[in-house]
Amino acid sequence: MKASDYIAKFLEQKGVKYVFELSGGMITHLLDSLNQKTSINIITMHHEQAAAFAADAYGRITGIPGVALATSGPGATNLITGIGSCYFDSTPAVFITGQVNRHEQKGDRPIRQLGFQETDIISMVKPITKACYKVEHQDDLPLILEEAFAIAVEGRPGPVLIDVPMDVQRSLITVPAPDVDIIIPPAPTKSVLGDIAEDIKQAQRPLLLVGRGVRSAFAIDAMKVFVEKTNVPVITTLLAVDALEYTHPSRVGFIGSYGNRWANIAFGESDLLIVVGSRLDIRQTGADTKFFENRKIYHIDCEPGEINNRIKGCVPVVADAKRFFEDFNTFSADGEFPNPTSWYEYINGLREQWPDVKELDPNGINPNVFIHSLSKNSPLAKCFIADVGSHQMWTAQSIELKKDQLFLTSAGMGAMGYALPAGIGASFALGLKPVITIIGDGCMQINIQELQTIARNKLPVKIIIMNNKNLGMIRQFQDSYFESRYQSTYWGYSAPDFEKVALAYGINSITISKEDEIEDAVKWMWNDVNRDAPVLLQIMIDPYTNTYPKIAFGKPITEMEPFAKPIEMEST
């Protein structure tokens, strides 16, 4: 069988229904095989970075590795940011790059390049992949493909890259498909499950911190059983905002540098912390790690290196998130856990004292008010995707997710330009159901070309542009540390009228600038004409609207601006 045909059929057998790509000479055999030999839908993007972000969203939602293809040279290097996003946010993905013919490769010769567009992509992506393969012979492909898909999904998911020379693609494979061992995820011991159960019963102020690892392990249902059994309140990281629906009685809120103030206070004052699938990175805890070392912490993670990395003194539990919750639920099936009523009352009191919509007093539209209204009035949306910046934090602070609604964003990589192409991947992954992308004006200009992909495929992607005419989060940083010198954020920066841009692509669009226009604008997105079509809603935000609350650097997570002041610069 021709090697490119084998790759195409292999992808189809693994359940891949969509691949994302931008055509180039070194992947023409692959594209032709996909088109002629499979029913896989080939989604042509307008930049390889966008193809990578679309594959990222597809993999996050389905659990099947998202697949993106790119040609050699600039095509392969353009994938790198998306590969990094998958790596840091634990997304299963397989990236396949074309490479020049084997006889055109420089090998060990002391030259920079032999073949046109020859580029050593393997060396470049090794630090941000779980594995990468340079295919030397067509008969190596069956084993490489099996291993790549297994590695992408096992343990902590992540990306794998396969670099396939063009002459290999057109060669004939003569070996059969190999068998690959299935990796059994690690499980917690009965002893540690017993300790956790007893500590929950004794705690006065317990909390469960849920991170991306719970969603990537598809452990949400098991986590909910755990929560309903133990009565432990739940705080979430940015990548786990969708772990519990907004109305769930155990949901506290989103923690971190720009987290809900009440959630951060509860985080800081807890006496028992059970961490599942979270790295406890600096954006979650603040710089003062010793602040957390005065309480019992169980840290459950499938990667041992993440435990006791920044926060010391944690009880290590190396286990898959789903196995942990399922085993705990079975272990304690007959156990009774107290309901920490006074702790819930205290947290709810904090929520009333520090409502998110009162953290800002902007001129014009309050972004938190808008996000509440948007999510309340968008029950048909299957997924909300935030790009990176102030709008990302406003969304995480105030979004009212319903059961089974998803939330995606680029967190570890923090890649501006993520949301629009991720919206494409998400819509395909969800069976062409509506998704909402929430994007800042700066982010929108990074992958704005994918408006054409959305229009061409008639995808029901609802595009929200929060346009404050500057790079607001960095502009706020310049207020704090650079005496409001706005170089490259407000000075020397501009944005177009996105309503007119969208109309040029044939996408219905409107703009609002007053709070009393919000409800009608959201209803417009879902009217009979627009319900199943792409639309763009531009929200004009005052340029000086800040992102609050915000951890005051150098102080505990419980102390947040604007009421607490930072004691030193954030980069130190």
XYZ file of C-alpha atoms in Angstrom:
572
model
C 0.000 0.000 0.000
C 1.220 3.507 -0.776
C 2.498 5.135 2.436
C 0.312 8.227 2.164
C -2.736 5.992 1.661
C -1.718 4.021 4.763
C -1.474 7.215 6.847
C -4.870 8.409 5.622
C -6.603 5.102 6.361
C -4.881 4.862 9.744
C -6.261 8.263 10.761
C -9.755 7.212 9.723
C -9.498 3.951 11.707
C -8.514 5.953 14.803
C -11.765 7.914 14.625
C -10.354 11.114 13.148
C -13.150 12.852 11.264
C -11.437 16.176 10.507
C -7.890 17.262 9.736
C -6.816 20.902 9.613
C -4.190 22.072 7.162
C -2.739 24.626 4.811
C -1.576 23.025 1.584
C 2.066 22.892 0.500
C 4.201 20.871 -1.881
C 5.483 18.383 0.703
C 1.998 17.263 1.834
C 0.269 16.942 -1.531
C 0.466 13.121 -1.434
C -1.136 13.107 2.032
C -3.924 15.469 1.015
C -4.686 13.474 -2.127
C -4.813 10.217 -0.150
C -7.116 11.712 2.465
C -9.391 12.977 -0.284
C -9.408 9.791 -2.376
C -9.181 7.016 0.217
C -11.163 8.237 3.255
C -14.268 10.100 4.339
C -12.189 12.423 6.558
C -13.114 16.078 6.109
C -10.150 18.222 5.097
C -10.493 21.715 6.576
C -8.275 24.178 4.765
C -7.175 27.059 6.972
C -5.305 30.227 6.004
C -2.335 29.847 8.359
C -0.705 26.782 9.869
C -0.848 28.314 13.345
C -4.609 28.484 12.967
C -4.683 24.849 11.827
C -2.777 23.897 14.978
C -5.178 25.836 17.237
C -8.171 24.228 15.504
C -6.632 20.791 16.103
C -6.004 21.779 19.736
C -9.690 22.561 20.317
C -10.789 19.422 18.482
C -8.523 17.248 20.649
C -9.572 18.909 23.912
C -13.241 18.329 23.240
C -13.228 14.845 21.724
C -10.284 13.189 23.459
C -9.261 11.913 20.016
C -5.960 13.493 18.972
C -6.537 16.590 16.889
C -4.641 16.358 13.610
C -2.991 19.184 11.707
C -0.851 18.917 8.565
C 1.769 21.327 7.274
C 4.383 21.364 4.573
C 8.116 21.599 5.254
C 9.968 24.776 6.161
C 7.678 27.692 7.030
C 4.616 25.460 7.127
C 6.137 23.303 9.846
C 7.568 26.202 11.833
C 4.204 27.997 11.740
C 2.736 25.078 13.711
C 5.054 25.601 16.676
C 2.916 27.966 18.769
C -0.079 25.647 18.442
C 2.065 22.643 19.325
C 3.225 24.468 22.446
C -0.374 25.288 23.366
C -1.259 21.591 23.177
C 1.790 20.644 25.238
C 1.249 23.105 28.083
C -2.536 22.630 28.230
C -2.443 18.814 27.992
C -4.215 18.394 24.664
C -3.876 15.175 22.639
C -2.747 16.026 19.108
C -0.766 14.544 16.238
C 1.006 16.936 13.891
C 2.178 15.552 10.552
C 4.679 17.588 8.582
C 5.949 16.975 5.095
C 9.707 16.986 4.565
C 11.925 17.172 1.500
C 13.001 13.933 -0.184
C 15.586 11.952 1.756
C 18.255 12.484 -0.926
C 17.728 16.260 -0.620
C 18.430 16.379 3.123
C 21.736 17.812 4.332
C 22.317 15.108 6.928
C 25.593 15.657 8.796
C 27.103 17.968 6.198
C 28.282 21.330 7.627
C 25.769 23.348 5.610
C 22.570 25.090 6.592
C 20.260 23.586 4.017
C 20.324 21.348 0.964
C 16.724 20.913 -0.184
C 14.354 23.830 -0.794
C 12.438 24.553 2.432
C 14.389 21.807 4.230
C 14.060 22.535 7.975
C 14.916 20.377 10.985
C 11.494 20.667 12.649
C 12.244 17.707 14.938
C 14.982 19.575 16.835
C 12.756 22.617 17.160
C 9.730 20.896 18.675
C 11.388 18.305 20.921
C 10.992 20.467 24.054
C 7.249 20.958 23.447
C 6.140 17.475 22.373
C 5.696 14.189 24.190
C 7.479 12.521 21.277
C 8.556 13.333 17.741
C 9.518 11.050 14.878
C 11.643 11.532 11.785
C 10.522 8.826 9.365
C 13.573 7.222 7.760
C 11.792 4.358 5.950
C 8.205 3.765 4.875
C 8.059 0.429 6.747
C 8.666 2.329 10.000
C 5.359 4.186 9.597
C 2.924 1.572 10.994
C 4.728 1.377 14.340
C 5.368 5.124 14.471
C 1.706 5.949 13.878
C 0.505 3.482 16.531
C 2.995 4.776 19.070
C 2.217 8.402 18.269
C -1.517 8.028 18.885
C -0.949 5.990 22.054
C 1.544 8.502 23.459
C -0.696 11.486 22.639
C -3.535 10.195 24.839
C -1.832 8.194 27.589
C -1.001 9.680 30.992
C -0.957 13.448 30.713
C -2.113 14.042 27.112
C -0.056 16.100 24.714
C 1.184 16.567 21.152
C 3.318 14.275 19.000
C 4.923 15.267 15.697
C 5.716 12.986 12.739
C 7.956 14.341 9.964
C 7.486 12.404 6.722
C 9.754 12.980 3.673
C 7.921 13.285 0.376
C 9.620 10.250 -1.187
C 8.545 8.165 1.828
C 4.939 9.264 1.295
C 4.892 7.854 -2.224
C 6.690 4.606 -1.341
C 4.998 1.256 -0.766
C 4.592 -0.156 2.757
C 5.171 -3.909 3.030
C 4.872 -4.617 6.774
C 1.655 -5.315 8.768
C 0.227 -3.071 11.471
C 1.902 -3.748 14.843
C 0.371 -4.272 18.271
C 1.016 -1.571 20.870
C 0.660 -2.204 24.589
C -2.128 -0.333 26.395
C -0.872 1.736 29.310
C -2.905 1.308 32.515
C -3.250 4.657 34.327
C -1.785 4.893 37.850
C -4.209 4.455 40.757
C -4.153 5.718 44.368
C -3.555 3.320 47.257
C -6.339 2.381 49.661
C -4.257 3.810 52.478
C -4.149 7.306 50.982
C -7.864 7.135 50.084
C -8.593 6.356 53.723
C -6.448 9.257 54.893
C -8.186 11.683 52.537
C -11.648 10.504 53.623
C -10.761 10.917 57.301
C -9.231 14.357 56.766
C -12.342 15.536 54.908
C -14.476 14.457 57.866
C -12.243 16.347 60.313
C -11.756 19.528 58.271
C -13.620 22.733 59.046
C -12.752 24.529 55.808
C -12.037 21.937 53.087
C -11.663 22.780 49.396
C -11.266 20.798 46.201
C -9.111 22.581 43.612
C -9.904 21.259 40.130
C -7.483 21.818 37.261
C -7.312 20.997 33.565
C -6.201 17.447 34.386
C -9.737 16.554 35.464
C -11.214 17.593 32.122
C -8.385 16.032 30.084
C -8.946 12.715 31.923
C -12.683 12.959 31.143
C -13.253 12.686 34.892
C -15.984 15.327 35.275
C -18.792 12.869 36.097
C -16.655 11.018 38.645
C -15.595 14.356 40.159
C -19.237 15.395 40.579
C -20.005 12.140 42.420
C -17.056 12.887 44.719
C -18.319 16.424 45.386
C -21.904 15.368 46.050
C -20.718 12.627 48.407
C -18.170 14.635 50.405
C -19.869 18.076 50.326
C -16.479 19.703 49.662
C -16.695 23.155 48.007
C -14.946 23.474 44.631
C -12.583 26.129 43.334
C -11.213 25.925 39.800
C -8.233 27.021 37.763
C -8.620 28.965 34.515
C -8.665 25.757 32.451
C -11.321 24.174 34.660
C -13.881 26.979 34.754
C -16.310 24.512 33.145
C -15.800 21.768 35.756
C -19.093 22.612 37.486
C -22.086 24.480 36.136
C -22.610 28.001 37.483
C -25.631 27.020 39.579
C -24.054 23.971 41.229
C -24.308 24.441 45.018
C -20.679 23.364 45.578
C -19.181 25.733 43.017
C -17.187 28.533 44.640
C -15.444 30.185 41.703
C -12.291 30.775 39.719
C -8.983 31.345 41.538
C -5.692 32.892 40.552
C -4.038 36.163 39.606
C -7.335 37.596 38.330
C -9.640 35.168 40.114
C -12.871 35.875 41.928
C -11.879 37.686 45.115
C -14.131 35.519 47.285
C -12.655 32.345 45.800
C -9.096 33.524 46.447
C -9.935 34.385 50.060
C -11.461 30.942 50.572
C -8.398 29.414 48.872
C -6.119 31.200 51.297
C -8.153 30.382 54.410
C -8.847 26.683 53.782
C -7.533 24.131 56.269
C -7.619 21.161 53.860
C -6.823 21.412 50.166
C -7.322 18.538 47.745
C -5.676 19.427 44.425
C -6.530 17.319 41.382
C -4.994 17.929 37.966
C -3.533 21.364 38.717
C 0.120 22.432 38.609
C -0.282 25.035 41.380
C 1.631 27.448 39.170
C 2.405 31.057 40.041
C -0.723 32.431 38.327
C -2.822 30.250 40.646
C -1.064 30.785 43.970
C 0.795 34.073 43.631
C 4.493 34.319 44.412
C 4.118 33.687 48.159
C 4.249 29.886 48.206
C 4.985 29.626 51.946
C 1.519 31.102 52.534
C 0.115 27.708 51.496
C 2.373 25.519 53.569
C 0.413 25.886 56.814
C -2.342 23.419 55.906
C -2.825 19.831 54.782
C -2.566 19.527 51.012
C -3.142 16.379 48.974
C -1.782 16.828 45.455
C -3.156 14.291 42.962
C -1.436 14.290 39.565
C -0.395 11.714 36.963
C 2.998 13.429 36.595
C 5.163 13.025 39.723
C 7.328 16.020 38.759
C 4.403 18.419 39.215
C 3.929 17.445 42.883
C 5.898 19.431 45.500
C 7.340 21.478 42.671
C 6.424 24.991 43.860
C 4.195 24.319 46.877
C 6.164 22.177 49.311
C 4.882 19.747 51.910
C 2.056 18.283 49.846
C 1.050 14.662 50.332
C 1.923 13.180 46.922
C -0.679 11.030 45.195
C 0.522 9.905 41.767
C -2.682 8.886 40.050
C -4.843 9.479 37.022
C -7.598 11.949 37.915
C -10.410 9.681 36.785
C -8.971 6.669 38.619
C -8.592 8.780 41.768
C -12.209 9.934 41.828
C -13.634 6.559 40.818
C -11.539 4.682 43.374
C -12.388 7.155 46.130
C -16.103 6.956 45.325
C -15.979 3.160 45.504
C -13.796 3.121 48.623
C -16.100 5.466 50.552
C -19.401 4.224 49.121
C -20.831 3.579 52.573
C -19.160 6.499 54.344
C -20.916 9.572 55.707
C -19.384 13.030 55.343
C -20.480 16.133 57.239
C -21.757 19.176 55.395
C -19.541 22.176 56.306
C -22.525 24.510 56.441
C -20.796 27.372 58.237
C -17.937 27.267 55.702
C -20.404 27.527 52.808
C -22.180 30.401 54.557
C -18.886 32.212 55.033
C -17.939 31.777 51.363
C -21.362 32.955 50.188
C -20.995 35.980 52.451
C -17.686 36.808 50.775
C -19.354 36.482 47.375
C -22.020 38.995 48.415
C -19.372 41.316 49.847
C -17.188 41.253 46.725
C -19.482 40.827 43.662
C -17.541 40.600 40.406
C -19.617 43.266 38.674
C -18.640 45.788 41.361
C -14.871 45.337 41.003
C -14.921 47.786 38.069
C -16.491 51.204 37.630
C -15.824 51.854 33.935
C -17.158 54.491 31.604
C -19.637 52.752 29.325
C -20.024 48.983 29.206
C -18.920 46.966 32.229
C -17.276 43.833 30.739
C -18.337 41.628 33.665
C -21.952 42.732 33.270
C -21.727 41.899 29.561
C -20.306 38.402 30.179
C -23.096 37.613 32.652
C -25.727 38.686 30.138
C -24.049 36.911 27.213
C -23.858 33.566 29.006
C -27.309 33.820 30.600
C -28.890 34.415 27.218
C -26.892 31.887 25.169
C -28.220 28.452 26.174
C -27.738 27.191 22.605
C -23.963 27.691 22.747
C -22.117 24.430 23.312
C -18.774 26.038 24.030
C -17.297 29.408 25.031
C -13.735 30.120 23.920
C -11.762 33.039 25.314
C -8.632 34.416 23.722
C -5.805 35.840 25.853
C -5.853 39.123 27.730
C -8.252 41.221 29.781
C -11.328 39.784 28.057
C -10.102 36.283 29.001
C -10.100 37.189 32.692
C -13.434 39.023 32.565
C -14.919 35.923 30.960
C -13.478 33.498 33.511
C -14.628 35.717 36.379
C -18.239 36.101 35.277
C -19.322 33.400 32.825
C -22.465 31.496 33.825
C -21.938 28.086 32.270
C -24.787 25.629 32.099
C -24.445 21.884 32.444
C -22.446 20.414 29.543
C -21.307 23.822 28.240
C -17.541 23.909 27.732
C -14.929 26.606 28.251
C -11.639 26.673 26.312
C -8.699 29.050 26.359
C -4.931 29.060 25.899
C -3.505 29.140 29.414
C -0.001 27.688 29.698
C 1.180 29.109 26.376
C -1.127 32.129 26.667
C -1.187 32.484 22.890
C -2.987 35.500 21.496
C -4.897 34.566 18.352
C -6.113 31.262 19.797
C -9.876 31.725 19.977
C -10.978 32.267 16.381
C -9.335 29.132 14.928
C -10.135 27.184 18.103
C -13.761 28.111 17.494
C -13.510 26.402 14.103
C -12.093 23.215 15.613
C -14.640 23.274 18.427
C -17.618 23.693 16.111
C -16.527 20.706 14.020
C -15.826 18.640 17.145
C -19.301 19.419 18.473
C -21.125 18.390 15.310
C -21.388 21.885 13.803
C -23.139 23.222 16.897
C -22.866 26.915 17.850
C -19.838 28.105 19.778
C -18.980 31.554 21.108
C -15.512 33.070 20.789
C -14.647 36.038 23.012
C -11.723 37.955 21.564
C -9.898 41.223 22.201
C -9.071 43.609 19.382
C -5.364 42.758 19.619
C -5.944 39.013 19.515
C -8.394 39.271 16.653
C -5.785 40.786 14.367
C -3.450 37.801 14.755
C -5.620 35.211 13.012
C -8.300 37.447 11.495
C -7.906 35.643 8.147
C -9.836 32.675 9.551
C -13.055 34.678 9.210
C -12.941 33.375 5.649
C -12.706 29.762 6.859
C -15.748 30.340 9.055
C -17.688 32.003 6.226
C -16.732 29.346 3.650
C -17.824 26.505 5.915
C -20.907 28.405 7.188
C -19.962 27.588 10.760
C -22.247 28.844 13.573
C -19.395 30.611 15.334
C -20.552 33.652 17.307
C -17.631 36.084 17.405
C -17.535 38.618 20.225
C -14.928 41.355 19.858
C -14.274 43.293 23.070
C -12.654 46.322 21.486
C -10.911 48.701 23.867
C -8.602 50.001 21.113
C -5.442 48.936 22.943
C -3.647 45.967 24.471
C -5.423 46.485 27.767
C -3.725 44.055 30.132
C -0.250 45.315 29.213
C -1.502 48.917 29.246
C -2.658 48.349 32.827
C 0.810 46.970 33.634
C 2.315 50.165 32.199
C 0.074 52.215 34.502
C 1.485 50.345 37.504
C 5.185 50.290 36.621
C 5.963 52.662 33.737
C 4.181 55.892 34.722
C 1.494 55.294 32.067
C 3.909 55.281 29.145
C 1.825 53.275 26.692
C 4.420 52.337 24.090
C 3.125 49.649 21.691
C -0.122 49.144 23.617
C -1.914 52.433 22.995
C 0.835 54.478 21.355
C 1.709 53.071 17.952
C -1.220 50.652 18.014
C -4.590 50.703 16.269
C -7.463 48.416 15.356
C -9.963 48.443 12.488
C -13.729 48.583 12.696
C -14.349 44.852 12.996
C -18.000 45.230 12.042
C -16.922 46.394 8.579
C -14.272 43.683 8.315
C -16.818 40.974 9.115
C -19.279 42.352 6.583
C -16.528 42.165 3.941
C -16.359 38.412 4.606
C -20.151 38.128 4.326
C -20.702 37.738 8.092
C -23.554 39.631 9.752
C -22.203 42.134 12.250
C -23.252 44.924 14.614
C -21.552 47.171 17.184
C -22.734 48.354 20.608
C -21.230 50.845 23.055
C -23.846 51.203 25.837
C -24.960 48.806 28.564
C -28.632 49.191 27.704
C -27.844 47.730 24.250
C -26.417 44.460 25.586
C -29.540 42.346 25.918
C -30.903 43.231 22.470
C -27.498 42.576 20.907
C -27.243 39.119 22.460
C -30.782 38.304 21.326
C -29.805 39.446 17.815
C -27.065 36.776 17.778
C -29.693 34.072 18.273
C -32.600 35.341 16.181
C -34.087 33.220 13.381
C -31.719 34.624 10.759
C -28.525 34.281 12.783
C -29.114 31.227 14.990
C -27.229 28.752 12.786
C -24.945 31.251 11.056
C -21.716 33.042 11.936
C -22.123 36.538 13.366
C -19.799 39.162 14.814
C -20.760 41.414 17.722
C -18.337 44.250 18.444
C -18.448 45.573 22.022
C -16.792 48.944 22.487
C -15.009 49.114 25.859
C -13.458 52.236 27.367
C -9.670 52.066 26.729
C -8.876 52.643 30.405
C -11.026 49.814 31.748
C -8.799 47.716 34.010
C -8.874 44.027 34.842
C -9.765 43.693 38.505
C -9.435 42.121 40.982
C -5.754 41.294 40.547
C -3.281 39.708 42.948
C -1.019 42.347 44.453
C 2.416 40.981 43.635
C 4.506 40.056 46.649
C 1.445 39.638 48.853
C -0.687 36.581 49.656
C -3.385 35.505 47.240
C -6.037 36.838 49.619
C -4.838 40.412 49.042
C -5.869 41.778 45.668
C -5.783 45.107 43.888
C -7.253 47.684 43.813
C -7.356 47.619 47.635
C -3.965 45.988 48.183
C -0.913 47.503 46.508
C 1.957 45.503 44.975
C 5.265 45.727 46.788
C 7.576 45.018 43.847
C 7.540 44.603 40.095
C 5.856 41.470 38.765
C 8.759 40.237 36.679
C 11.152 39.948 39.633
